CSV table of C-alpha atoms in Angstrom, one decimal:
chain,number,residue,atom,x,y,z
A,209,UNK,CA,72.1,-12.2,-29.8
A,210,UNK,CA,72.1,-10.2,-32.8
A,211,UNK,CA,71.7,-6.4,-33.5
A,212,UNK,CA,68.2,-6.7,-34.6
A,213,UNK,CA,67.0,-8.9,-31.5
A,214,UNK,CA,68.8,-6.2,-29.0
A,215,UNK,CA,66.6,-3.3,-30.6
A,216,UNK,CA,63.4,-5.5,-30.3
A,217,UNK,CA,64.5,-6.1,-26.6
A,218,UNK,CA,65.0,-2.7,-26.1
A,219,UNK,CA,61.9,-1.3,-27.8
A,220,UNK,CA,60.2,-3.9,-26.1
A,221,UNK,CA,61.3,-2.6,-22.2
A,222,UNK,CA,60.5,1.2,-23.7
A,223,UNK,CA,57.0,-0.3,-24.1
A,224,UNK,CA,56.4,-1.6,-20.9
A,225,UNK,CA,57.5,0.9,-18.6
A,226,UNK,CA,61.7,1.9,-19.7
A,227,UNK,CA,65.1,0.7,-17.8
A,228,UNK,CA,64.1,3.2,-15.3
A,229,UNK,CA,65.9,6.6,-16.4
A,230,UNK,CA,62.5,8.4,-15.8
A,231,UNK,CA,63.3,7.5,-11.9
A,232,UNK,CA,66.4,10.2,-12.0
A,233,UNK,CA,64.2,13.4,-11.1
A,234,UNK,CA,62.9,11.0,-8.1
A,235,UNK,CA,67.1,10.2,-7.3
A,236,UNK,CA,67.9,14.2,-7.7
A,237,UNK,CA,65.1,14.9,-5.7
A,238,UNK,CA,66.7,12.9,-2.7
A,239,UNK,CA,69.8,13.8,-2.7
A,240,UNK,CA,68.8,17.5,-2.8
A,241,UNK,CA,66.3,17.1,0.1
A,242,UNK,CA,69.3,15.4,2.0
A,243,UNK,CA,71.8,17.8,1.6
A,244,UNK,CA,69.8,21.2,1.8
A,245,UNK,CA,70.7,24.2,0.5
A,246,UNK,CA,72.5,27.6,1.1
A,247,UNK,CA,70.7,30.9,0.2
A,248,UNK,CA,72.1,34.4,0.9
A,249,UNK,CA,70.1,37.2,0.8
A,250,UNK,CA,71.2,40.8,1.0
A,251,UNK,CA,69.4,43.8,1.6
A,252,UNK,CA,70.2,47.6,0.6
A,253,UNK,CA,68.8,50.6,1.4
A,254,UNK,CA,68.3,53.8,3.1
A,255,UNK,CA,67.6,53.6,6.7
A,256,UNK,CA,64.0,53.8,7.5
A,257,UNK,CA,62.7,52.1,4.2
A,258,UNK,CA,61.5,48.7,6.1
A,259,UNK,CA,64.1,46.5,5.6
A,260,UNK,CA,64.2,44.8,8.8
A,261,UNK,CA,60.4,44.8,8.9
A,262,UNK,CA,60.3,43.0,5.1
A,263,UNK,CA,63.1,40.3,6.2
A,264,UNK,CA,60.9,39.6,9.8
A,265,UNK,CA,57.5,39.4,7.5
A,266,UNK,CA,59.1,37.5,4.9
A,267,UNK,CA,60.6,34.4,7.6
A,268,UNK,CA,57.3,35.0,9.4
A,269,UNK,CA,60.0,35.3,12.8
A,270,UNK,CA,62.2,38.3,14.3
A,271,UNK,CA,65.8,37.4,12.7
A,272,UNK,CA,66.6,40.7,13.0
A,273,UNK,CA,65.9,43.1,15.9
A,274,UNK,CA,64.4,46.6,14.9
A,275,UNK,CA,66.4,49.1,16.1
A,276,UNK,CA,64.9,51.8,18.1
A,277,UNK,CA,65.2,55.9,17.3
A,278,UNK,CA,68.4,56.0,19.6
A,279,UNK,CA,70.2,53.7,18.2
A,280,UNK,CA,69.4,54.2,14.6
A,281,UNK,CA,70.9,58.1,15.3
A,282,UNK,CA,74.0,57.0,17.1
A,283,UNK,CA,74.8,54.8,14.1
A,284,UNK,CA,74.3,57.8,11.9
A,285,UNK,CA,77.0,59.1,13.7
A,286,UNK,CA,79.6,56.7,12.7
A,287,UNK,CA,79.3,57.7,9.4
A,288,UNK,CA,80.1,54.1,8.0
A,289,UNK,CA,78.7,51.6,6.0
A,290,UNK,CA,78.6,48.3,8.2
A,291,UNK,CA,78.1,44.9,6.6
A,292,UNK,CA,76.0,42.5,9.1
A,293,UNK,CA,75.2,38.5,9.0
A,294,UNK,CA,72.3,37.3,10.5
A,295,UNK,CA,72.2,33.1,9.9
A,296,UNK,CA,68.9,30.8,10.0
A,297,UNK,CA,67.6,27.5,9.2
A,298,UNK,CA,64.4,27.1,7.8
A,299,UNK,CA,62.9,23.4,7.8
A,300,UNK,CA,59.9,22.8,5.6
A,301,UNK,CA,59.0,19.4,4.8
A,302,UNK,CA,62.3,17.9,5.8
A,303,UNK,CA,63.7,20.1,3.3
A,304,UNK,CA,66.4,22.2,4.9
A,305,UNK,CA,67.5,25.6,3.8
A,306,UNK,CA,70.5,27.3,5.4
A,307,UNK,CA,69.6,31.2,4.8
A,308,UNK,CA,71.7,33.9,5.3
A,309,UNK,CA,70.3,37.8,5.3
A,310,UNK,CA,73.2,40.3,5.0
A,311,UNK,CA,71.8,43.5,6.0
A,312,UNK,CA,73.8,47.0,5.3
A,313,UNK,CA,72.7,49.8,8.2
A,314,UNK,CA,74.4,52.9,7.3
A,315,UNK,CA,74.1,52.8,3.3
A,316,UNK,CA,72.9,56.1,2.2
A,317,UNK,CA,72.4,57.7,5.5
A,318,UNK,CA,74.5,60.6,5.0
A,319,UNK,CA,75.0,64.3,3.0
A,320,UNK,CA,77.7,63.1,1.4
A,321,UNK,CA,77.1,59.6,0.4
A,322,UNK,CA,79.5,59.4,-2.7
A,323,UNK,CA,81.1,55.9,-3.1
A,324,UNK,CA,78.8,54.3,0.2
A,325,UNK,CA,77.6,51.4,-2.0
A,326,UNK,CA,81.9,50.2,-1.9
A,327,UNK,CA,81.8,48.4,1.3
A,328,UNK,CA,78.7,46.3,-0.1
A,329,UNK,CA,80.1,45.9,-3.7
A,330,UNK,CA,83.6,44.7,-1.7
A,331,UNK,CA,81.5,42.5,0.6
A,332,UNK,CA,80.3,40.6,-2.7
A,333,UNK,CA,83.3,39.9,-3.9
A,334,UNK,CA,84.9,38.9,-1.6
A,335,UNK,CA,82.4,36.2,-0.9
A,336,UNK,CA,83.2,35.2,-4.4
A,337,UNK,CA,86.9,35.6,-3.8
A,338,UNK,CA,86.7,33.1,-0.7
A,339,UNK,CA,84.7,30.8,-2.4
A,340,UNK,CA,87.3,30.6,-5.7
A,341,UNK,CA,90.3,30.3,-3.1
A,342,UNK,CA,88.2,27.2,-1.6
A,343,UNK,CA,88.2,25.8,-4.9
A,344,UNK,CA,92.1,25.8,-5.7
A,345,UNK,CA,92.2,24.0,-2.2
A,346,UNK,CA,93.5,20.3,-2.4
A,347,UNK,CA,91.0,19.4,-0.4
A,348,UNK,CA,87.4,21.0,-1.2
A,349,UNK,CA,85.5,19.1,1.8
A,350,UNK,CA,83.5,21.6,4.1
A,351,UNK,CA,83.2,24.6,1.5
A,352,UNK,CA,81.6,27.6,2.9
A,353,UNK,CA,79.3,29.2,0.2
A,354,UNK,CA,78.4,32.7,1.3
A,355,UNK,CA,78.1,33.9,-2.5
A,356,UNK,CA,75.2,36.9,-2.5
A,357,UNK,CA,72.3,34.8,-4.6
A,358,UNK,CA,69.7,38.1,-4.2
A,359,UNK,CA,70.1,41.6,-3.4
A,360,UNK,CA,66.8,43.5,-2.2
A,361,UNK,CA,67.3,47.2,-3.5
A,362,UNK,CA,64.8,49.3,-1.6
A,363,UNK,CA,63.9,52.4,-3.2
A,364,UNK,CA,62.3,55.4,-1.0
A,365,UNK,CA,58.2,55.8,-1.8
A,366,UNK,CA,59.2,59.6,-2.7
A,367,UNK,CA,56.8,59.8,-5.5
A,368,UNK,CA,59.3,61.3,-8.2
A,369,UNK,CA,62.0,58.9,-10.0
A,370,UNK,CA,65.5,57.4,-8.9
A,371,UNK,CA,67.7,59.4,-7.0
A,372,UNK,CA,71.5,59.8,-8.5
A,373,UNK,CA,73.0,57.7,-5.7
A,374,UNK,CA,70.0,55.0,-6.7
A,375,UNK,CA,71.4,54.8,-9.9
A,376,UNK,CA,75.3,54.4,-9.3
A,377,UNK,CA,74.3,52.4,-6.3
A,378,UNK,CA,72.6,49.8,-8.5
A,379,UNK,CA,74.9,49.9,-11.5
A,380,UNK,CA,77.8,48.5,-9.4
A,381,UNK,CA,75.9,46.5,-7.7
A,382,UNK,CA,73.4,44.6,-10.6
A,383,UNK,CA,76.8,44.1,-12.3
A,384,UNK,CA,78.2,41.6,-9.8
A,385,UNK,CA,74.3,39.8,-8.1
A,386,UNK,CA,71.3,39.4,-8.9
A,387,UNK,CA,69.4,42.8,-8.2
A,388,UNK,CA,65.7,43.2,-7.4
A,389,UNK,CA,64.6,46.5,-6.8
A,390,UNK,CA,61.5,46.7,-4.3
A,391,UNK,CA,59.8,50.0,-3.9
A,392,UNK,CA,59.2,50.5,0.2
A,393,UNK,CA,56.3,51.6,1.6
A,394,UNK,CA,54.2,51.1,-1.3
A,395,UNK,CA,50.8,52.2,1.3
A,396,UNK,CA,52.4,56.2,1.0
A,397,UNK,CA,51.4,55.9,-2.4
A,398,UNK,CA,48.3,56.2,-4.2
A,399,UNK,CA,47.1,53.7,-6.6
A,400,UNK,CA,47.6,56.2,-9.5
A,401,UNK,CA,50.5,57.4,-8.0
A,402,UNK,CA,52.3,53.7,-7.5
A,403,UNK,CA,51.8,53.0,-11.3
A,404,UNK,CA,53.5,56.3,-12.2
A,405,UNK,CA,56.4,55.5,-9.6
A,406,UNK,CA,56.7,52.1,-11.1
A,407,UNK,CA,56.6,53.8,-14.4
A,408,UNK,CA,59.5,56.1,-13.6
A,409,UNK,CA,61.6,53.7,-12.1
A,410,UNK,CA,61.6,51.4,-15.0
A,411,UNK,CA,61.9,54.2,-17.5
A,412,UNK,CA,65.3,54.9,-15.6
A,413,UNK,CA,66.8,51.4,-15.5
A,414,UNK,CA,66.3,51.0,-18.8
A,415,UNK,CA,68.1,54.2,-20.0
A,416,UNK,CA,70.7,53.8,-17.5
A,417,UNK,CA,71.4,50.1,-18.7
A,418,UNK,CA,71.0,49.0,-15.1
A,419,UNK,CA,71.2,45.2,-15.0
A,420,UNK,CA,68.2,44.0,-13.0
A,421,UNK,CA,67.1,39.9,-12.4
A,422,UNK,CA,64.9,38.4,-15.1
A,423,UNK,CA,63.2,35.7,-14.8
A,424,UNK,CA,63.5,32.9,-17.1
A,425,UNK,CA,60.4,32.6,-19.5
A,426,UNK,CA,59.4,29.4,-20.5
A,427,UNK,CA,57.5,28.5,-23.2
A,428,UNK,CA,57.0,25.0,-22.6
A,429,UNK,CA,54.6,25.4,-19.4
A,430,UNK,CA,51.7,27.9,-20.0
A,431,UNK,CA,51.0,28.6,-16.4
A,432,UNK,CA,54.7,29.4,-15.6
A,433,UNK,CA,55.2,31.7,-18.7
A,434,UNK,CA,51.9,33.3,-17.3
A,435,UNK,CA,53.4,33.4,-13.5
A,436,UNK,CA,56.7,34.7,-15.0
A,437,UNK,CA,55.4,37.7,-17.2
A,438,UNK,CA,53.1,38.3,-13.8
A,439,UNK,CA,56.3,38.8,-12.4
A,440,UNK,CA,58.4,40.7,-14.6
A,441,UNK,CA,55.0,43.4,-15.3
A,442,UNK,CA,55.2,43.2,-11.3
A,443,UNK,CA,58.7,44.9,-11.1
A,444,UNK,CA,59.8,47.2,-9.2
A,445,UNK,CA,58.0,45.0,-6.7
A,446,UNK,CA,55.6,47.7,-4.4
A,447,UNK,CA,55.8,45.9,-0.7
A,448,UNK,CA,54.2,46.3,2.2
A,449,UNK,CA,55.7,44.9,5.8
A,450,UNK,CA,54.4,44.4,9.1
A,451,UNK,CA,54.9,41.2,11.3
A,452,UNK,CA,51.5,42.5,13.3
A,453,UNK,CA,48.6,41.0,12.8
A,454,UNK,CA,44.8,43.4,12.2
A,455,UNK,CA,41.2,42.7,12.0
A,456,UNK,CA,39.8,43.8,8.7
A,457,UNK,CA,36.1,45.2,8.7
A,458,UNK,CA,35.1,42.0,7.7
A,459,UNK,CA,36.3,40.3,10.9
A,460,UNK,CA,39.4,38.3,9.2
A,461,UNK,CA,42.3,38.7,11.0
A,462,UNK,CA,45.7,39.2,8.6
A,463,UNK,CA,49.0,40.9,8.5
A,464,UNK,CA,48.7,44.4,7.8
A,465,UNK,CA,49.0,48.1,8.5
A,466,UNK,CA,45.4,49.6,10.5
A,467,UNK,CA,44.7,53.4,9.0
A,468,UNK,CA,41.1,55.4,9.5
A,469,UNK,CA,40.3,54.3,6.1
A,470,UNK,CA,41.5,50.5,6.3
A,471,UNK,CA,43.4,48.2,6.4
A,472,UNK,CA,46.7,48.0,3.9
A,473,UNK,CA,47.1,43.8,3.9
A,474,UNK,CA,50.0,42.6,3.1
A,475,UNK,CA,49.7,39.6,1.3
A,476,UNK,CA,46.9,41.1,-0.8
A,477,UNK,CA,47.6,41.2,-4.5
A,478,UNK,CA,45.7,44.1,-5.1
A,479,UNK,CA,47.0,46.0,-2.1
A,480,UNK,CA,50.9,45.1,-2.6
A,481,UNK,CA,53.4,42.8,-4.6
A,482,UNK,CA,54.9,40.8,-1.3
A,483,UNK,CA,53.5,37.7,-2.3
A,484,UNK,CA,55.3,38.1,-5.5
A,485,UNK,CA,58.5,38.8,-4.3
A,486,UNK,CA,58.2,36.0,-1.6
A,487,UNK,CA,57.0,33.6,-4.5
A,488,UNK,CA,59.9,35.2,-6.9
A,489,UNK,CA,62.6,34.8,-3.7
A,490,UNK,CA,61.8,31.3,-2.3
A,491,UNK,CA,58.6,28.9,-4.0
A,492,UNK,CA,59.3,29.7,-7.7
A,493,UNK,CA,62.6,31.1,-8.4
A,494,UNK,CA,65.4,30.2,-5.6
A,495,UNK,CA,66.8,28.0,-7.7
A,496,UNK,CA,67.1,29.9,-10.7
A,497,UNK,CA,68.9,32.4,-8.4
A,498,UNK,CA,71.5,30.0,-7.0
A,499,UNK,CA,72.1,28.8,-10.7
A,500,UNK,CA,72.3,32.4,-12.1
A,501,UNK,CA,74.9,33.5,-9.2
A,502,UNK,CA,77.2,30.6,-10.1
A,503,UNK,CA,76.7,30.5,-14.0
A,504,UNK,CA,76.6,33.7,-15.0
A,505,UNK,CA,78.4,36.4,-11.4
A,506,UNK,CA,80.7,33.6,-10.3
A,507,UNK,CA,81.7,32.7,-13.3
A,508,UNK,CA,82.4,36.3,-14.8
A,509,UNK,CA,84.6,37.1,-11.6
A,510,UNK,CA,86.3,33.6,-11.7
A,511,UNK,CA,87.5,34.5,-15.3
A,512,UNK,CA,88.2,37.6,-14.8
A,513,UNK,CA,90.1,36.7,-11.8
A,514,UNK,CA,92.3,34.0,-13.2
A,515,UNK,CA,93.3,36.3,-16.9
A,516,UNK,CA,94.4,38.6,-14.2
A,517,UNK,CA,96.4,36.8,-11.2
A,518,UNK,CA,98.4,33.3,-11.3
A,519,UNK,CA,97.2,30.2,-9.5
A,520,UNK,CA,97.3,30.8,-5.6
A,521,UNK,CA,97.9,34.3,-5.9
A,522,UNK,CA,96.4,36.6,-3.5
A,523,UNK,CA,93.8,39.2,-4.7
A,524,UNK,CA,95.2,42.9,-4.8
A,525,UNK,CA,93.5,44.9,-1.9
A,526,UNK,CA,91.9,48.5,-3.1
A,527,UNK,CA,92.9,51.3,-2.0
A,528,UNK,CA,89.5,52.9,-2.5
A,529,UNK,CA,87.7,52.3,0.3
A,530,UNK,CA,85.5,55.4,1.2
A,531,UNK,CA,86.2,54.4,4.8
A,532,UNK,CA,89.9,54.0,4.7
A,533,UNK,CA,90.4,56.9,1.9
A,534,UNK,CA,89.0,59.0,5.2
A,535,UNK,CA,90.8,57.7,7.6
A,536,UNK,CA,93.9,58.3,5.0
A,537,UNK,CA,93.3,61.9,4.7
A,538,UNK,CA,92.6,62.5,8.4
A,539,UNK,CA,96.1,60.9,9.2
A,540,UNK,CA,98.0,63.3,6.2
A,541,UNK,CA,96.1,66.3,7.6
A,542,UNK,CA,96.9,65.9,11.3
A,543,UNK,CA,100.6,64.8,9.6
A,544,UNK,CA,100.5,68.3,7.9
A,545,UNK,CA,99.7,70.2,11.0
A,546,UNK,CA,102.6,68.2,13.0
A,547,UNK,CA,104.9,69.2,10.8
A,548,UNK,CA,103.9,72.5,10.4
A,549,UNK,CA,104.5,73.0,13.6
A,550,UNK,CA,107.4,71.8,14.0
A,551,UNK,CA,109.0,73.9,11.3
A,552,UNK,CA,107.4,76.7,13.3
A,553,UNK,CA,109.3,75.6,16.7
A,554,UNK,CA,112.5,75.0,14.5
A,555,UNK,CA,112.8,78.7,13.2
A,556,UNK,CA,111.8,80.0,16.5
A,557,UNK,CA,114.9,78.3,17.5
A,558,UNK,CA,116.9,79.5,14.8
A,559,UNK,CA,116.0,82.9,15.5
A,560,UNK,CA,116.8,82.3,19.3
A,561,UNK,CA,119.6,80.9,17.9
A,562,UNK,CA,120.9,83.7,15.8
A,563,UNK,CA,120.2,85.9,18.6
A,564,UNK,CA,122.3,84.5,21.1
A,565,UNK,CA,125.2,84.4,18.7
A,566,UNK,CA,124.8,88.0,17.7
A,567,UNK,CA,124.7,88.5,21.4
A,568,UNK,CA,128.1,86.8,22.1
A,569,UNK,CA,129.8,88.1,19.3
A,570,UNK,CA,128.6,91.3,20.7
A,571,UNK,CA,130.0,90.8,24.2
A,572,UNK,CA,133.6,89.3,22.2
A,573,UNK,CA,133.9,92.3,20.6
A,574,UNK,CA,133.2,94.4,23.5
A,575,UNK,CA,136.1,92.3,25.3
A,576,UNK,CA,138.6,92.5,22.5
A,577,UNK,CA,138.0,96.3,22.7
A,578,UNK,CA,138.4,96.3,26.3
A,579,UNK,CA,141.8,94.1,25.9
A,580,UNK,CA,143.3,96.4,23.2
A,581,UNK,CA,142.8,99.7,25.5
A,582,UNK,CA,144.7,97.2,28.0
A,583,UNK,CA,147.3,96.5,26.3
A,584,UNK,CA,147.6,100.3,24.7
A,585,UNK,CA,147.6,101.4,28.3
A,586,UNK,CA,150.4,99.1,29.3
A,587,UNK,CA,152.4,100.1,25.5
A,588,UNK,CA,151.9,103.6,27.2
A,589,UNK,CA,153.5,103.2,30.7
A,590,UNK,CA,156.1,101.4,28.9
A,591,UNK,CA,157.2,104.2,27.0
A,592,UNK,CA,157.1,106.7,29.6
A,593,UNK,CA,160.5,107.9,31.0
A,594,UNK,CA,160.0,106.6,34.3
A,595,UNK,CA,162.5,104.5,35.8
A,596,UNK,CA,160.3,101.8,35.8
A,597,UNK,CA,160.3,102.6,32.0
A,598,UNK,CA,163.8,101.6,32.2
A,599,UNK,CA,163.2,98.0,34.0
A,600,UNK,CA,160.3,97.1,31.8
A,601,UNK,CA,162.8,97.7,28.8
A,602,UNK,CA,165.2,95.4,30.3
């Protein structure tokens, strides 16, 4: 057959329907719905600022038990950052998703709170630092992908601006995951007031050069470059949570907050911006954040890594853990004060020491003085004229 018949053939199959590579979407599409999907989701905040409540709204289940007031203040106590897990799997469709909330109690909770964002910028790399050891494995079968994809950065409602630990908190941490920053609370706020906050907040993210997720915007698809600039204009999301259900004056029953004015709904657009964020976090955008982790944070820390460090070479621990730096300085102090006082039991000794000796030499020389007079004595009967003096000089 020659050249000229094969592009006929060919054009001829384009015509009627193609050799089928249309059908790969279809292929991907089952092969994805077979295997699932991993999706880790941290959140970060002060206590108090609904993070548990958000996560239970947003799964529409309890994955995470609300602690009560007691607990909550004997945590306080510990004056540590604690890194939790809580594991689910979400079926929808015969699509499974194998989610994984990472919740931080502790962060912020503190008057001096200097360096508490470590143990969750150290928790995120070291996800990635597992996952890149898995990789120079031999054998790569069962990988265990528990790279951050989203971190949730709650912000207290306090009506002002970003605090100064807001700001170093999310600089470390937007430089190594995908950050969202959610504003908790949102029904403390005013209307007018929420804009402002919103206002503020952006205003400082943007002159601090804190690295926040952005959606992709696509031009091809008018209604998704429409739902993405909705999204982007939407940020700092403004949330609401509550996993209780209230009857609105209209008799609909919904998921809200109950006040003497109204109701606060919270998958109301005009009330709050959760059915953004739940949209942004799992119907429009999960992918996006998978791909973004492993393109563009993975990839940064897998290069950096490997300019760095030899194949198969262990990662060098820090030393600058906030935890063990206290720990460190509470075993130097309690060193100091050891040997402190030991020195002090040591000259104490010394001077007992001394003391005695000036004693006994004390008590010689008192003998030796006592022998001499002997022995003068004796010189002295000696030389006497006594017959005895006679013997004795035999």
């Amino acid at each position: 057959m020659s050249a000229s018949d094969a592009n006929s053939s060919t054009k001829s199959q384009a015509s009627t329907g193609g050799i089928g590579i249309a059908n790969l979407p279809n292929q991907l599409h089952k092969i994805v719905t077979k295997k699932g999907t991993n999706f880790s989701l941290m959140v970060v905040g002060e206590s108090g600022t609904g993070k548990t409540t958000f996560i239970n709204t947003l799964l529409t289940t309890e994955l995470i038990e609300p602690l009560d007031d007691a607990n909550r203040r004997k945590k306080q106590l510990d004056k540590t950052v604690d890194i939790n897990i809580h594991k689910a799997e979400l079926e929808e469709k015969m699509f499974n998703v194998k989610l994984n909330v990472v919740d931080t109690p502790g962060f912020g909770d503190y008057v001096d709170n200097n360096d508490c964002w470590l143990p969750v910028v150290d928790f995120i790399e070291n996800q990635y630092e597992q996952y890149l050891r898995q990789e120079q494995q031999p054998v790569r079968k069962g990988v265990v992908d528990m790279r951050v994809h989203a971190c949730l950065y709650f912000i207290r409602p306090n009506g002002h601006t970003l605090k100064p630990l807001d700001v170093r908190a999310m600089k470390a941490i937007g430089a190594r995951v995908n950050l969202i920053p959610v504003i908790a609370k949102a029904d403390t706020l005013s209307p007018a007031a929420l804009r402002q906050f919103k206002k503020r907040v952006m205003d400082v993210i943007d002159a601090q050069s804190i690295r926040i997720y952005q959606p992709p915007i696509e031009t091809e698809d008018e209604h998704s470059l429409q739902r993405n600039k909705d999204i982007i204009s939407a940020m700092p999301f403004a949330i609401i949570g509550s996993d209780k259900e209230v009857r609105t004056e209209d008799g609909r029953l919904v998921k809200g907050r109950l006040y003497p004015w109204g109701v606060a709904e919270v998958e109301n657009d005009q009330h709050c911006d959760f059915k953004k964020l739940r949209s942004l976090l799992i119907r429009t955008h999960m992918l996006d954040l998978i791909s973004t982790t492993e393109e563009i944070h993975y990839d940064k820390y897998r290069i950096t890594q490997m300019k760095t460090r030899k194949f198969g070479e262990p990662k060098l621990k820090k030393a600058d853990n906030k935890k063990f730096r206290e720990e460190e300085d509470s075993l130097r102090s309690r060193f100091t004060e050891k040997v402190k006082l030991e020195e002090n039991r040591f000259r104490q000794w010394e001077q007992r020491l001394i003391a005695e000796r000036d004693r006994l030499n004390k008590d010689l020389e008192q003998e030796h003085n006592l022998v001499k007079q002997l022995e003068s004595e004796i010189e002295a009967i000696a030389n006497s004229g006594s017959p005895n003096g006679k013997f004795f000089r035999k």
